Short mmCIF file of C-alpha atoms in Angstrom, two decimals:
data_model
loop_
_atom_site.label_atom_id
_atom_site.label_comp_id
_atom_site.label_asym_id
_atom_site.label_seq_id
_atom_site.Cartn_x
_atom_site.Cartn_y
_atom_site.Cartn_z
CA MET A 126 7.08 -5.25 -41.32
CA THR A 127 5.33 -7.42 -38.75
CA VAL A 128 4.83 -6.21 -35.20
CA HIS A 129 3.88 -8.61 -32.43
CA LEU A 130 2.26 -7.06 -29.41
CA GLN A 131 1.39 -8.83 -26.21
CA VAL A 132 -1.75 -7.53 -24.57
CA PHE A 133 -2.41 -8.28 -20.93
CA LYS A 134 -5.86 -8.14 -19.44
CA LYS A 135 -6.99 -8.51 -15.88
CA SER A 136 -8.52 -11.91 -15.30
CA ASP A 137 -10.05 -13.26 -12.13
CA ASN A 138 -8.26 -15.98 -10.24
CA PRO A 139 -11.05 -18.43 -9.38
CA ASP A 140 -8.83 -20.18 -6.80
CA PHE A 141 -7.74 -17.02 -4.95
CA LEU A 142 -9.89 -17.46 -1.84
CA LYS A 143 -9.48 -21.24 -1.77
CA THR A 144 -5.71 -20.82 -1.83
CA ILE A 145 -5.74 -18.15 0.88
CA GLU A 146 -8.13 -20.10 3.13
CA LYS A 147 -6.05 -23.27 2.75
CA ARG A 148 -2.75 -21.56 3.53
CA TYR A 149 -4.11 -19.12 6.15
CA PRO A 150 -7.13 -20.70 7.86
CA ASP A 151 -6.93 -18.32 10.85
CA LYS A 152 -9.25 -15.38 10.12
CA GLN A 153 -7.08 -13.20 12.41
CA THR A 154 -4.08 -13.49 10.07
CA LYS A 155 -2.62 -10.09 9.21
CA PHE A 156 -2.53 -9.20 5.50
CA LEU A 157 -1.04 -6.21 3.70
CA ILE A 158 -2.47 -6.16 0.19
CA GLY A 159 -0.95 -4.15 -2.61
CA CYS A 160 -0.65 -3.84 -6.35
CA SER A 161 1.28 -1.41 -8.50
CA THR A 162 -1.00 1.57 -7.86
CA GLY A 163 -3.11 0.39 -4.91
CA THR A 164 -6.37 0.82 -6.75
CA LYS A 165 -8.36 -1.75 -8.72
CA TYR A 166 -6.50 -5.03 -8.12
CA SER A 167 -5.87 -4.38 -4.43
CA LEU A 168 -9.44 -3.31 -3.78
CA ASP A 169 -10.81 -6.49 -5.39
CA ALA A 170 -8.56 -8.63 -3.18
CA LEU A 171 -9.43 -6.62 -0.05
CA GLU A 172 -13.15 -6.96 -0.73
CA ALA A 173 -12.84 -10.72 -1.31
CA LEU A 174 -10.86 -11.20 1.91
CA ASP A 175 -13.32 -9.05 3.86
CA GLU A 176 -16.30 -11.02 2.53
CA ALA A 177 -14.49 -14.25 3.47
CA GLY A 178 -14.32 -13.05 7.09
CA TYR A 179 -10.67 -12.01 7.41
CA GLU A 180 -10.45 -9.21 9.96
CA ASN A 181 -6.85 -7.91 9.87
CA ILE A 182 -6.49 -6.73 6.30
CA ALA A 183 -4.92 -3.50 5.09
CA GLY A 184 -4.33 -2.03 1.67
CA LEU A 185 -1.08 -0.39 0.66
CA LYS A 186 -2.37 3.10 -0.14
CA GLY A 187 -0.85 4.30 -3.39
CA GLY A 188 0.50 0.83 -4.15
CA TYR A 189 4.08 -0.30 -4.55
CA TYR A 190 4.90 2.66 -6.79
CA ALA A 191 4.13 5.04 -3.91
CA TRP A 192 5.92 2.77 -1.41
CA PHE A 193 9.13 2.74 -3.42
CA ARG A 194 9.03 6.51 -3.90
CA VAL A 195 9.35 6.83 -0.12
CA PHE A 196 11.29 3.72 0.98
CA ASP A 197 14.29 1.89 -0.45
CA ASN A 198 14.81 -1.89 -0.55
CA LYS A 199 16.15 -1.92 3.02
CA LEU A 200 13.09 -0.01 4.34
CA GLY A 201 15.12 3.15 4.77
CA ARG A 202 13.51 6.46 3.83
CA ARG A 203 14.70 7.83 0.52
CA ASN A 204 16.14 11.33 0.57
CA LEU A 205 14.90 12.95 -2.61
CA GLY A 206 15.93 16.43 -1.58
CA GLU A 207 12.39 17.81 -1.35
CA TYR A 208 11.96 17.04 2.35
CA GLN A 209 14.67 17.32 4.92
CA GLU A 210 14.67 15.93 8.43
CA GLU A 211 15.05 18.58 11.12
CA LEU A 212 17.06 16.96 13.93
CA SER A 213 16.99 19.98 16.24
CA ALA A 214 13.21 20.42 16.39
CA GLY A 215 11.44 19.90 19.69
CA GLY A 216 9.70 16.60 20.22
CA ASP A 217 10.39 13.09 21.39
CA THR A 218 11.62 11.81 18.01
CA CYS A 219 14.10 13.12 15.53
CA GLY A 220 11.64 15.76 14.45
CA ILE A 221 9.50 14.29 11.70
CA HIS A 222 6.33 12.94 13.30
CA ALA A 223 6.13 14.15 16.90
CA SER A 224 7.01 17.79 16.33
CA GLY A 225 5.68 18.11 12.83
CA ALA A 226 8.95 19.51 11.52
CA GLY A 227 9.05 18.73 7.84
CA PHE A 228 6.00 16.47 8.01
CA ALA A 229 3.23 18.92 7.12
CA ARG A 230 3.59 18.31 3.39
CA MET A 231 3.85 14.52 3.54
CA ASP A 232 0.74 12.67 2.35
CA SER A 233 -1.03 15.97 1.76
CA ALA A 234 -2.49 14.91 -1.58
CA ASP A 235 -4.53 11.75 -1.82
CA ARG A 236 -5.07 10.97 -5.49
CA VAL A 237 -7.24 7.92 -4.90
CA LYS A 238 -10.70 8.01 -3.33
CA PHE A 239 -11.08 4.80 -1.34
CA PRO A 240 -14.55 3.45 -0.55
CA ASP A 241 -15.79 3.70 3.02
CA TYR A 242 -16.44 0.12 4.14
CA GLU A 243 -17.79 0.96 7.58
#
């Protein structure tokens, strides 16, 4: 029996910065950088953009896997049953952010230690 396996390795894109600088010459362009987990690949891209002088760059903390655990394809919040919005709580919004109702447990665990670039 013969088994064929494809193995993928990370490889640098030597034209990454050239392509970005050609398409987005304004160093004030806003970028949101993400990969599947928001760790290695994103951090490499963020560092390269920072070294190239881009000032409005942000990384998607937790990556797209974390994003899609919280939001659906139409940017609506997913209701997974663990958290429930309290509409009658005091505050100027529907109770999640301003009053803290139901928000205390959100983002409480940060599994990734991001470098401090300041």
